[in-house]
Coordinates of C-alpha atoms and ligand atoms in Angstrom, one line a residue:
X30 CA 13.7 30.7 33.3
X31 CA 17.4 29.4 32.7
X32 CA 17.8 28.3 28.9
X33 CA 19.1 24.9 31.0
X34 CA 16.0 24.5 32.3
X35 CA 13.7 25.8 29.5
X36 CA 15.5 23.2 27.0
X37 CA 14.6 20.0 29.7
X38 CA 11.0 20.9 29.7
X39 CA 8.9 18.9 27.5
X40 CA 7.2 21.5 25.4
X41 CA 3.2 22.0 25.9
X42 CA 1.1 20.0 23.8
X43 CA -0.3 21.6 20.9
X44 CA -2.9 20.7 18.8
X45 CA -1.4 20.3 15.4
X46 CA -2.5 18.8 11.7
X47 CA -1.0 15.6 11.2
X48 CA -1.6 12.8 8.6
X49 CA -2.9 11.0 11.8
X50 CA -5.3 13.6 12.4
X51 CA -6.4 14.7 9.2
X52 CA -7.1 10.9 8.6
X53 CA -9.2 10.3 12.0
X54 CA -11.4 13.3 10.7
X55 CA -13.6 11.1 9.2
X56 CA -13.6 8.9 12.5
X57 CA -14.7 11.6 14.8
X58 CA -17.7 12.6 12.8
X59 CA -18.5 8.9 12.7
X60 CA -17.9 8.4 16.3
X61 CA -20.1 11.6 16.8
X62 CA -23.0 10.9 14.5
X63 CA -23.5 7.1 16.5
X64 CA -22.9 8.3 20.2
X65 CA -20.3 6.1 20.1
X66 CA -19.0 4.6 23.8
X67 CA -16.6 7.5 25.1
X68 CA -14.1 4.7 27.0
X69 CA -14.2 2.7 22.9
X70 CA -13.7 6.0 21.8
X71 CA -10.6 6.5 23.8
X72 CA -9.5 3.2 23.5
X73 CA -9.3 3.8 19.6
X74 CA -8.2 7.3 19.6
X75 CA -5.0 6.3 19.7
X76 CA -2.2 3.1 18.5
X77 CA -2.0 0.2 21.3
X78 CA 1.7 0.1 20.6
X79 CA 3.8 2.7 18.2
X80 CA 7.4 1.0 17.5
X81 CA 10.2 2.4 16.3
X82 CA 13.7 0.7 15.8
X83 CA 16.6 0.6 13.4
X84 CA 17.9 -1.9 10.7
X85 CA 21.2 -2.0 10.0
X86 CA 23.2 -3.7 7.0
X87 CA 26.4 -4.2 5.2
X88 CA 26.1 -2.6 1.6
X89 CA 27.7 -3.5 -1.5
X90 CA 30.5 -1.8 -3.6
X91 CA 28.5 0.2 -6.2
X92 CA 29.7 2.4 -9.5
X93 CA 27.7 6.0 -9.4
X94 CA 27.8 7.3 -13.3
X95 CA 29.2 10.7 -13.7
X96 CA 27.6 13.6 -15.5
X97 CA 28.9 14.5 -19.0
X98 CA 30.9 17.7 -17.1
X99 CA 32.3 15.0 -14.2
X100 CA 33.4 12.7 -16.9
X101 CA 35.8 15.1 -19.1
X102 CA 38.9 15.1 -17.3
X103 CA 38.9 10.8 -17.3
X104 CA 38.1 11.3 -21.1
X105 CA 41.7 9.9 -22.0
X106 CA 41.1 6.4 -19.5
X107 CA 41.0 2.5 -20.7
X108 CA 38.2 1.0 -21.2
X109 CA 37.7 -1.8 -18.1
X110 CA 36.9 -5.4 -19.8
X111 CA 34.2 -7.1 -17.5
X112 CA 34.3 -10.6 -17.9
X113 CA 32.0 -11.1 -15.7
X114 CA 29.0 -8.7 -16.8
X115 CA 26.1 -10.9 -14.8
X116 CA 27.5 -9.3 -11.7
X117 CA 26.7 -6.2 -13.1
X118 CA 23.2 -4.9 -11.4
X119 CA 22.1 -1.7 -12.9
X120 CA 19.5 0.1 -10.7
X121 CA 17.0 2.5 -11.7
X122 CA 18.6 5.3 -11.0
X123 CA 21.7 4.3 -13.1
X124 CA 24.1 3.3 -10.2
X125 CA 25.7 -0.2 -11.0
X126 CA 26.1 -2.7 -8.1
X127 CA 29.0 -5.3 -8.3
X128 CA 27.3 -8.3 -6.6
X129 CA 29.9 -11.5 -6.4
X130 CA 33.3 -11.2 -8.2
X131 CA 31.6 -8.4 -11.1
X132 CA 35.0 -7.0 -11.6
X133 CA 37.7 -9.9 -10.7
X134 CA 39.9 -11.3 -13.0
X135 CA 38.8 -8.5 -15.6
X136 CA 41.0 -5.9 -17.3
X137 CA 40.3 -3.1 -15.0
X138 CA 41.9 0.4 -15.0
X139 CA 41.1 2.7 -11.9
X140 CA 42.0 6.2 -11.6
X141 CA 41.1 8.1 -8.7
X142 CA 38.5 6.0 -8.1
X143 CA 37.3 6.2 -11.1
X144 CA 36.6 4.1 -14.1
X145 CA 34.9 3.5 -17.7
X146 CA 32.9 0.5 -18.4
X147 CA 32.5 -1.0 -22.1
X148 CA 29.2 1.1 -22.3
X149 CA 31.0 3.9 -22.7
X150 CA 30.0 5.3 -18.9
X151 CA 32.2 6.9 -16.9
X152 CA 31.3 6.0 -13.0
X153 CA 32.6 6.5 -9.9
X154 CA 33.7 3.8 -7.7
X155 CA 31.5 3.5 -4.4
X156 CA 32.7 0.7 -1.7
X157 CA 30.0 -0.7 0.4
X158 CA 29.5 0.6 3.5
X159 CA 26.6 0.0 6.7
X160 CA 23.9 1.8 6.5
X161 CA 21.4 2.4 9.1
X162 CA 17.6 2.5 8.3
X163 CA 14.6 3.8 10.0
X164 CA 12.0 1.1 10.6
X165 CA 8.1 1.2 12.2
X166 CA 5.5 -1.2 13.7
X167 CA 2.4 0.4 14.8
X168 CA 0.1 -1.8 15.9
X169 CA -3.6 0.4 16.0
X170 CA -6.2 -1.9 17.5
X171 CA -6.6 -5.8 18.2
X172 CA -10.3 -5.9 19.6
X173 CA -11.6 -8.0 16.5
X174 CA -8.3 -10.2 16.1
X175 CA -4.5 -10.0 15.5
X176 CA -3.1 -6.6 14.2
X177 CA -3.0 -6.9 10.3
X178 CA -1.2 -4.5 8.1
X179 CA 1.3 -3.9 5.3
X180 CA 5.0 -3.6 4.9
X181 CA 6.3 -0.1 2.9
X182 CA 9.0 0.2 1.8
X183 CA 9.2 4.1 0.8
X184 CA 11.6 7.6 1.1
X185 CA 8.9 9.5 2.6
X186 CA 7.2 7.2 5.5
X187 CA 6.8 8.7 9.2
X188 CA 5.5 7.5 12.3
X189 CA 2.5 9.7 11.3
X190 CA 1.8 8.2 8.4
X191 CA 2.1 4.6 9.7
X192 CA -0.4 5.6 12.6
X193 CA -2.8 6.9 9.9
X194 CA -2.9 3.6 7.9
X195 CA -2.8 1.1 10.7
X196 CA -6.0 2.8 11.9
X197 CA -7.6 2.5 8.5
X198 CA -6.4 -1.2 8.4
X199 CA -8.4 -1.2 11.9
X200 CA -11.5 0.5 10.4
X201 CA -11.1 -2.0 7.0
X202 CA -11.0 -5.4 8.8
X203 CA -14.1 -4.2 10.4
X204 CA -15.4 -3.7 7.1
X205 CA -14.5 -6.8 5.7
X206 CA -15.8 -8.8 8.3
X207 CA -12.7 -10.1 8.8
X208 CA -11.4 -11.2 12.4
X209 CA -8.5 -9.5 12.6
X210 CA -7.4 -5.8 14.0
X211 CA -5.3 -3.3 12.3
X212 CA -1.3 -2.5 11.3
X213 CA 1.1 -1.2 9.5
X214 CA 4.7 -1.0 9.2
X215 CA 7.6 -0.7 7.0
X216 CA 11.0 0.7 6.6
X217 CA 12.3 4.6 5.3
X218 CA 14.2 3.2 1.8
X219 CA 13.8 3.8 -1.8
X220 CA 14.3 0.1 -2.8
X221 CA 14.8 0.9 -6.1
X222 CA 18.1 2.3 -4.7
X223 CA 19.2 -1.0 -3.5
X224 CA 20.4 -4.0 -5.4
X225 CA 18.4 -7.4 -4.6
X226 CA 20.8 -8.6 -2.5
X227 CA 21.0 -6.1 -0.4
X228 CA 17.1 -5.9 -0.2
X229 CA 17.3 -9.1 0.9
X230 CA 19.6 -8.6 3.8
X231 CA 17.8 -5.9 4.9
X232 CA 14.3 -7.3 4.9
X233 CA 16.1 -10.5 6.6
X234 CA 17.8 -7.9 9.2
X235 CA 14.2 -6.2 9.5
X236 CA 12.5 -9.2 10.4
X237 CA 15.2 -10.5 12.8
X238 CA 13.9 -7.2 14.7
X239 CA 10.5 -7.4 14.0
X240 CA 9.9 -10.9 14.9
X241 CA 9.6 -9.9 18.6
X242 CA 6.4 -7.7 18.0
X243 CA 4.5 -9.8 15.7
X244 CA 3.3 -13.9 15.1
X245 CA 0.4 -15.7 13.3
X246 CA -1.5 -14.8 15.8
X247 CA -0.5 -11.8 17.0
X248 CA 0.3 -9.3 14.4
X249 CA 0.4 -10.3 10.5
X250 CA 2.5 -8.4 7.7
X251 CA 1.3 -8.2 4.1
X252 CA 3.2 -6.3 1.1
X253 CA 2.2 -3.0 0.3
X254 CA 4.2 -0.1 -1.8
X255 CA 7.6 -0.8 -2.6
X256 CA 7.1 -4.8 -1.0
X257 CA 5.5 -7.3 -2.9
X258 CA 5.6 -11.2 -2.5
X259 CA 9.3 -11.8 -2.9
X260 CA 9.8 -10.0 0.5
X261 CA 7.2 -11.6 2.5
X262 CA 9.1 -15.1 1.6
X263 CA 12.4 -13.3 2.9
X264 CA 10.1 -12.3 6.0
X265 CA 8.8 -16.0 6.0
X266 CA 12.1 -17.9 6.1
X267 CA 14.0 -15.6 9.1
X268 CA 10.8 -15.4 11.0
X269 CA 10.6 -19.3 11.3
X270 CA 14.3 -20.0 11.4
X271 CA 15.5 -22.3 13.6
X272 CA 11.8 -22.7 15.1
X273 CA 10.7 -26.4 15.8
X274 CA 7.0 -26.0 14.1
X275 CA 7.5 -24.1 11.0
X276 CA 4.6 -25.2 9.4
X277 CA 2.4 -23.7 12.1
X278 CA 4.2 -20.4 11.8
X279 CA 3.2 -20.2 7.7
X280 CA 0.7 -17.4 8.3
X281 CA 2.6 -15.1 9.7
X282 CA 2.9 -13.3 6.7
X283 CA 0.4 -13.2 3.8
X284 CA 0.3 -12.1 0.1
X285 CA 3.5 -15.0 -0.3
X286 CA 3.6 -17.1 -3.5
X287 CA 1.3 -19.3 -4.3
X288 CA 4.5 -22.1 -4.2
X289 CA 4.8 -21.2 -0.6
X290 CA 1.7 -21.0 0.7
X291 CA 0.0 -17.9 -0.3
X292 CA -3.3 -17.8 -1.7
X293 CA -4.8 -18.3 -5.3
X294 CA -5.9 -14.7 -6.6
X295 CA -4.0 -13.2 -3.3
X296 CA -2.0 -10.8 -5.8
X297 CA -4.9 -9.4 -8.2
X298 CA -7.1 -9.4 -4.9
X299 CA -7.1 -5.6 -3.9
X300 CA -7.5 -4.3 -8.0
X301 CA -10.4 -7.3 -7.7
X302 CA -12.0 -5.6 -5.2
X303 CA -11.6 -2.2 -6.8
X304 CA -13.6 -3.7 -9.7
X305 CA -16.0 -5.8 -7.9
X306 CA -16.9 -2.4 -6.1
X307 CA -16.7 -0.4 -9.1
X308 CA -19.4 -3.0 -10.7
X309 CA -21.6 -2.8 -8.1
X310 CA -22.3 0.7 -7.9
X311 CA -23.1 0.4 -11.6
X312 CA -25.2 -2.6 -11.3
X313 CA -26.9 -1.0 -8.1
X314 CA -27.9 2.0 -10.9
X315 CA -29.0 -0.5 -13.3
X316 CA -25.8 0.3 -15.5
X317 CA -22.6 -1.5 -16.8
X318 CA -19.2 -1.2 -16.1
X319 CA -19.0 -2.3 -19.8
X320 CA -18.6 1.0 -22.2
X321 CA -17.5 3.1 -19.7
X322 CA -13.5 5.3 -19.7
X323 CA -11.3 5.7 -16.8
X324 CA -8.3 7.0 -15.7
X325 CA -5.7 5.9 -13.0
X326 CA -3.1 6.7 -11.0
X327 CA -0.5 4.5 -10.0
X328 CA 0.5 0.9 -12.1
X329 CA 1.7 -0.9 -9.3
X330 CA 0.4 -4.2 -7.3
X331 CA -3.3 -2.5 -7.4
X332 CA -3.3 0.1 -10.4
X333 CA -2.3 -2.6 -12.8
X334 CA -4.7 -5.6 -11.6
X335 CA -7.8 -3.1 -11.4
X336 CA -7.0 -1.7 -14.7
X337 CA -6.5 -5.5 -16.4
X338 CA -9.7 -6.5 -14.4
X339 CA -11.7 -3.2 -15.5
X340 CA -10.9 -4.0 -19.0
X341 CA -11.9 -7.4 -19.3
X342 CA -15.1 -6.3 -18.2
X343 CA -15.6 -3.8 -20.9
X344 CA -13.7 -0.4 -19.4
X345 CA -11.8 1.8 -21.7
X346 CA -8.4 3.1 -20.0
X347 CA -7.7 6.6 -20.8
X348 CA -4.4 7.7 -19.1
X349 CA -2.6 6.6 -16.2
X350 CA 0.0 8.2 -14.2
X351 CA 2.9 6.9 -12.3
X352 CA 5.6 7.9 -9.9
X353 CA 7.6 8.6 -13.5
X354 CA 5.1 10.1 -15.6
X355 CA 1.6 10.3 -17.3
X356 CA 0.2 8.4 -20.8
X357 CA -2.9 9.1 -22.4
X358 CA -4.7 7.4 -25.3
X359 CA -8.2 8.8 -26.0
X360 CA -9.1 5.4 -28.0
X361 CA -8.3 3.5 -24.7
X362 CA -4.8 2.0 -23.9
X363 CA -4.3 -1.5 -24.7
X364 CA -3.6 -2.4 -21.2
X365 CA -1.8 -6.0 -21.8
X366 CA 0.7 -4.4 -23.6
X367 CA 1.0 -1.8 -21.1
X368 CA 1.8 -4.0 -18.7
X369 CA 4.1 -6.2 -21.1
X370 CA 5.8 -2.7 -21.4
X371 CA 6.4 -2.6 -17.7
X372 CA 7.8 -5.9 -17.5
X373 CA 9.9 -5.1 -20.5
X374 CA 13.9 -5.6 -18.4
X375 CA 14.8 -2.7 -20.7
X376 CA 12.6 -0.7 -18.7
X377 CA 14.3 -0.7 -15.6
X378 CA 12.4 2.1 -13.5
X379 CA 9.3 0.0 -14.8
X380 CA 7.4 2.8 -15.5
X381 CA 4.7 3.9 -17.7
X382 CA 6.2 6.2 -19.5
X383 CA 7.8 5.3 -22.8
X384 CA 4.7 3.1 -23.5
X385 CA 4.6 3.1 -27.7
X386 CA 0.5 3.1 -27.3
X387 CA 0.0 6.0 -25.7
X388 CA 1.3 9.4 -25.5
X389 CA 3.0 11.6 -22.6
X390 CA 0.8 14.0 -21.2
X391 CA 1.6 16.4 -17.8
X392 CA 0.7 15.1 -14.5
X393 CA -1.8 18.1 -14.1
X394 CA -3.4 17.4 -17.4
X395 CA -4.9 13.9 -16.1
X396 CA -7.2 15.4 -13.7
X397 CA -9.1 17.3 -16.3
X398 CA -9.5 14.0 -18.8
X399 CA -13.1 13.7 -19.1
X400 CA -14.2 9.8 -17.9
X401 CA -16.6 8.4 -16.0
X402 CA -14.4 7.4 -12.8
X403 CA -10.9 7.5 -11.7
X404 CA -9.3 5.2 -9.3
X405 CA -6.5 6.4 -7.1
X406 CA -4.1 3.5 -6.9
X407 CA -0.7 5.1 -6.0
X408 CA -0.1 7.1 -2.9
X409 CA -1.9 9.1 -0.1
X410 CA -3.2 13.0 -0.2
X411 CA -2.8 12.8 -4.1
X412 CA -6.3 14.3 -4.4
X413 CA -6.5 17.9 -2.9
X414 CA -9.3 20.3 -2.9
X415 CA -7.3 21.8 -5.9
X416 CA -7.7 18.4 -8.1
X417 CA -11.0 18.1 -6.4
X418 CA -12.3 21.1 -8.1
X419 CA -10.6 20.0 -11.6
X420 CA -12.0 16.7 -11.8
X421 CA -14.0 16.1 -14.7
X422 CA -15.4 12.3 -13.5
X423 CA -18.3 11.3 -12.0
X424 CA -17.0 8.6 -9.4
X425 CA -13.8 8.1 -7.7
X426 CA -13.0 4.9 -6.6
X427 CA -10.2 5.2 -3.8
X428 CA -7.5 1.9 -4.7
X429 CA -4.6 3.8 -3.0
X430 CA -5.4 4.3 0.8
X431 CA -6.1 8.1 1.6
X432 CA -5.7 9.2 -1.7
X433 CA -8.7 11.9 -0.7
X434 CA -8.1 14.7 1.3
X435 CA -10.6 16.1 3.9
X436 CA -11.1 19.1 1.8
X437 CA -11.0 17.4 -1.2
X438 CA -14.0 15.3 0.1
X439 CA -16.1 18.3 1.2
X440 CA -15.2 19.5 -2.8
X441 CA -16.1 15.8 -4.1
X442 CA -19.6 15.9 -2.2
X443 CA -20.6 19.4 -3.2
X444 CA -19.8 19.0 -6.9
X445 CA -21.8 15.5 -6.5
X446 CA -19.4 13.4 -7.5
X447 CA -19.7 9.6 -6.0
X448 CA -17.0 8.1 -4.1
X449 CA -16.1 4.5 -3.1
X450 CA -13.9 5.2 0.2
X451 CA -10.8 3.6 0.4
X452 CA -11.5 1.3 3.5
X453 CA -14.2 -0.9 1.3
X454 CA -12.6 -0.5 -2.2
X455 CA -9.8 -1.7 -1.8
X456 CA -10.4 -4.5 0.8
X457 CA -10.2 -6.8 -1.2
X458 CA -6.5 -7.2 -0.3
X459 CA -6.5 -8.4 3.2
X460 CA -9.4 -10.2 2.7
X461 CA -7.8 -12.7 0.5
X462 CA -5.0 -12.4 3.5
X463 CA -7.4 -13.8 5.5
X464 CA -8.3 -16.5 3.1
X465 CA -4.7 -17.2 3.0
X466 CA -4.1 -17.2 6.7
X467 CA -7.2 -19.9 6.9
X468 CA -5.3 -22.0 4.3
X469 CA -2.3 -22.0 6.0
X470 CA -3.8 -22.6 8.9
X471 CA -6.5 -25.7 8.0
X472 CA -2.8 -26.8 5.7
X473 CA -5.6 -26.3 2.6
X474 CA -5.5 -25.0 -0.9
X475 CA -8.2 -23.0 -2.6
X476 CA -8.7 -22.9 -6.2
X477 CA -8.8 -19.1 -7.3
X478 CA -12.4 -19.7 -8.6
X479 CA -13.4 -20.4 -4.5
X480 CA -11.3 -17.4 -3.7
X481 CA -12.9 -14.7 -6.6
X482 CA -16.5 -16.3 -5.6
X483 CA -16.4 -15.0 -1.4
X484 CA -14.5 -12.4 -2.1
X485 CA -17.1 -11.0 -4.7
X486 CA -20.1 -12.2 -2.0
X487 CA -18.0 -10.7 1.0
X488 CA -17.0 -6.9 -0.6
X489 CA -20.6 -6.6 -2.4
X490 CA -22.3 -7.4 0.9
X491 CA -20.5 -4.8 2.8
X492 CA -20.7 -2.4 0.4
X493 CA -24.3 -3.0 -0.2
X494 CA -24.7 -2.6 3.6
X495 CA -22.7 0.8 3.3
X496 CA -24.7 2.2 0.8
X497 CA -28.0 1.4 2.8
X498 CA -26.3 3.3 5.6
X499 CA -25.7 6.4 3.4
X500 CA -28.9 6.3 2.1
X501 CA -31.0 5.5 5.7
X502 CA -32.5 2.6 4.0
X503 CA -32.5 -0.2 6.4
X504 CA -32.9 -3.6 4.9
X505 CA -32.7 -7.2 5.5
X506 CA -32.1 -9.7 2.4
X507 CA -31.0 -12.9 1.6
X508 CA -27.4 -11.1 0.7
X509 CA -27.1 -8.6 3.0
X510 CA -28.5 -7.0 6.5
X511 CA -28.2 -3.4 7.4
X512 CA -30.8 -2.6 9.8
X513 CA -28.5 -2.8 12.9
X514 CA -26.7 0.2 11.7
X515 CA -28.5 2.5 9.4
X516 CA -28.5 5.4 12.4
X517 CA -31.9 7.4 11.3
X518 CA -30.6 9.8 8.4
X519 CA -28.4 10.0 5.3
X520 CA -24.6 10.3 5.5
X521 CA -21.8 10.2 2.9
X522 CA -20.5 7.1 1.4
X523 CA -16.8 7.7 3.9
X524 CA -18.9 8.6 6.9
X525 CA -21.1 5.3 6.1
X526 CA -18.4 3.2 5.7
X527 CA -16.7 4.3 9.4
X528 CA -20.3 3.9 11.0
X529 CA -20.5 0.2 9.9
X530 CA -16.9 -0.3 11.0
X531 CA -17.4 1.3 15.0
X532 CA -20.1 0.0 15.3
X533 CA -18.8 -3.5 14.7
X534 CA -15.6 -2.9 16.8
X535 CA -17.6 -1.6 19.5
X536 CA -19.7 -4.8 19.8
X537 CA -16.6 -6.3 21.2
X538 CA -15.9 -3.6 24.0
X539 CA -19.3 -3.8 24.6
X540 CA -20.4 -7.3 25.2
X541 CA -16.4 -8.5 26.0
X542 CA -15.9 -5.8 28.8
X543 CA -12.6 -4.0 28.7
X544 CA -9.5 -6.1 30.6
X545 CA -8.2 -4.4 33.6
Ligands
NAD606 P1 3.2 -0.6 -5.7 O1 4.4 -0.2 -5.1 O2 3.0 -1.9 -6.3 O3 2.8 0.5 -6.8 C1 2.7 1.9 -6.5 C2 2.4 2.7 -7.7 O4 2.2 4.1 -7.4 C3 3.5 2.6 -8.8 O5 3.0 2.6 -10.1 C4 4.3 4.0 -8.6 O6 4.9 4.4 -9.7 C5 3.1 4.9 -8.2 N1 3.5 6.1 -7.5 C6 4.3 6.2 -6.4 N2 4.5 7.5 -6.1 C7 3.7 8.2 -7.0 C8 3.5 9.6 -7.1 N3 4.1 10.5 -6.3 N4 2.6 10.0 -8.1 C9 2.1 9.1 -8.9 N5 2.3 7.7 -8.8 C10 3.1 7.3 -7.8 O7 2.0 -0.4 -4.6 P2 0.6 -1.1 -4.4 O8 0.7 -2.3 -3.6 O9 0.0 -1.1 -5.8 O10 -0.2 0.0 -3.5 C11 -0.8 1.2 -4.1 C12 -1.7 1.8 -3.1 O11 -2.7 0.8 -2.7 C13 -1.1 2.2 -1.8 O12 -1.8 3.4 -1.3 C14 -1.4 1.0 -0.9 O13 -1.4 1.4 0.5 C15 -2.7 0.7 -1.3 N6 -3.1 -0.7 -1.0 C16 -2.4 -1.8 -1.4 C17 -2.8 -3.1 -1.2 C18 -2.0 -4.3 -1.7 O14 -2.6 -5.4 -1.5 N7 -0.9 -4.2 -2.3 C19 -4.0 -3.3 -0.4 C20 -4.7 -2.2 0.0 C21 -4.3 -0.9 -0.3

């Protein structure tokens, strides 16, 4: 064959390991075990709609710091006075931004491009340029109701991953018995990278894109890593800009301020969940959360509220690690004032480490801490079959989504150590969405007591219903009802939890008939 023609032919499909397959593992074992319906099968095999586009925006002028070897030969330049030092915006990574008018008007010697600020740094002069940024939709499954699903903001995102967790936002909407489908999106940055105003333009630039693919009741963004409830009000305002009927267009987004319309309890609601589950596989052994240790990964949105939630109800924290670093405190660390540590402005990658009650342990050393559970709350494939093997807990409850590999489950289920899969754990989160998305629309407003009491009824149920599953032990009670899909024999806890989720999605193929 001509190399012309050999480089214009699509290459033969192969069958390769991806996130996206790794993670449907779990759903073709489930899909096997329950016969389920081969066109359903097909119809959730794959996304309804995989979107990719590109963000653009204008960047600011930044200072870079140069290393002590960079910063000899300007040893001998003037110091630059800043009179204006609240345009000074250091990031994490020690790169200043000059938002506004930071260096007008001031005293300021350049050489080369470079100069030295009153801290005694030597940096580098950067101007602002555009920047383009890679940016996802995937929109899984809408059977049950609008596509629902996070926005992360991350270096290391792919169309794979996004594919993997809009499925699982699929599979956990199911789960919660909420009536929506499942999504997930987000953009390839490392926001920590970015100053806030140029955050802000991008997220405003991001929307202006997205707002073609989604709506209150088509598709509905939430935060998840790197986003939080400052963006979804960015997202909020240039999604219903210039439209004639804002206030119908409030639920577009969820997990937004409480001032704007968000829900009561909306941000502790996934490390709620974590906890409600956590006590209710206790309670369902006749035991107490109360007394017993964990450890944690990840002290972000869900890793910190689990851990302050856990705590109050009598946990002891061990050790938690974070994108930064590892602590451990074999008395327990004081969790407020780990958190007060994080929120310390000093402590501008807002990390763990640092932290004056604990001390600083390898990453590898936390899987062998002895404790009664550990709770994934950071990123996905963090457990391995290599962790699996070290780990020296009894229960792992999965915060994070996907935390667990497929080996690392088969390594979890022959050492006999319980598990709490991801897509009931940590539910919690887009089941206060939903709360929030009836607020906004019935123009209500919960109290957070309302909000704590159905979520509590609404993950305990399901997870009750999951555990009858896994055991084969149909039953119907005032609570819960699990005799329409126990399936005649014991399963694991994961395989449970995707059984109660097809089978409910398939209902609607079922008895709705599929569109032509
Ligand atoms: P976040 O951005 O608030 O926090 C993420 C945390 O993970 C931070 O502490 C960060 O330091 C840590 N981290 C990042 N990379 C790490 C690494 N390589 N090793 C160790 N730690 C690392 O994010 P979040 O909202 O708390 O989300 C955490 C997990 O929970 C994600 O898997 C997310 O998909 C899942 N989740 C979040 C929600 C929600 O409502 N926010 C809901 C359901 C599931």
């Amino acid at each position: 064959m001509a190399p012309q023609e050999a480089f214009m032919r699509a290459p033969e499909q192969q069958p390769r390991r991806t996130l996206y397959t790794d993670a449907m593992e779990i759903f073709h074992r489930a899909a096997d075990l329950i016969g389920l319906d081969p066109r359903v099968r097909l119809e959730l095999e794959e996304p309804d709609y995989e979107h990719i586009f590109y963000v653009t925006a204008k960047l600011k002028d930044r200072l870079k710091p140069l290393s002590a070897e960079e910063a000899k030969q300007f040893g001998d330049l003037a110091v630059t006075q800043v009179r204006n030092p609240d345009g000074l915006e250091l990031l994490a990574d020690g790169q200043i931004i000059l938002n506004g008018k930071a260096l007008l008007g001031s005293d300021v010697t350049v050489r080369r491009g470079h100069l030295r600020l009153p801290n005694g740094g030597f940096y580098q002069l950067v101007p602002g340029e555009s920047q383009r940024f890679k940016a996802y939709r995937v929109q899984h499954n809408q059977a049950r109701g609008p596509y629902k699903g996070g926005i992360r903001y991350h270096r290391e995102v792919s169309l794979d991953l996004f594919k993997a967790l809009s499925a699982e936002m699929t599979w956990k909407t199911a789960i919660a018995e909420v009536p929506f489908g499942g999504g997930k999106g987000g953009i390839q940055i490392d926001p920590r990278a970015y100053g806030k105003e140029e955050l802000e333009a991008i997220t405003l630039r991001f929307m202006y894109k997205l707002k073609n693919l989604i709506g209150p009741n088509v598709d509905i963004p939430a935060p998840d890593v790197g986003t939080n409830g400052n963006i979804m009000a960015l997202m909020l305002r240039q999604y219903m800009d210039g439209e004639r009927e804002r206030h119908n267009s409030r639920g577009v987004v969820t997990g937004k301020d409480v001032k704007i319309g968000g829900s009561e309890g909306r941000t502790a609601a996934t490390g709620q969940g974590v906890a409600y589950c956590i006590e209710d596989f206790y309670e369902d052994r006749g035991e107490s959360v109360k007394g017993k240790s964990f450890i944690l990964q990840g002290f972000g949105n869900v890793g910190s509220h689990a851990a302050q939630i856990l705590h109050k109800m009598g946990a002891r924290l061990l050790a938690v690690n974070d994108a930064d670093g590892t602590v451990f405190n074999g008395d327990g660390i004081d969790v407020a004032a780990l958190i007060a540590h994080l929120n310390d402005p000093k402590n501008l990658k807002r990390s763990v480490l640092g932290f004056a009650g604990a001390q600083k342990i390898e990453k590898k050393d936390l899987w062998e801490i002895p404790a009664d559970f550990l709770v994934p709350a950071a990123l996905g494939g963090e457990i391995t079959g290599e962790v699996a093997e070290k780990l020296k807990v009894k229960l792992v409850a999965e915060g994070a989504n996907g935390p667990t590999t497929p080996e690392a489950d088969r390594v979890l289920e022959k050492r006999g150590i319980d598990m709490i899969p991801d897509i009931i754990a940590n539910a919690g989160g887009v089941t206060v969405s939903y709360y929030e998305w009836i607020q906004n629309k019935r123009m209500e407003r919960w109290p957070e007591s309302e909000v704590n009491k159905k979520l509590e009824h609404a993950l305990k149920r399901n997870y009750r219903i999951i555990r009858d599953i896994s055991r084969n032990q149909p039953r119907r009670t005032d609570f819960h009802d699990s005799t329409p899909y126990c399936i005649g024999r014991e399963v694991d806890a994961r395989c449970a939890a995707m059984i109660l989720a097809l089978k409910r999605i398939e209902a609607h193929y079922l008895l709705e008939g599929f569109s032509q």
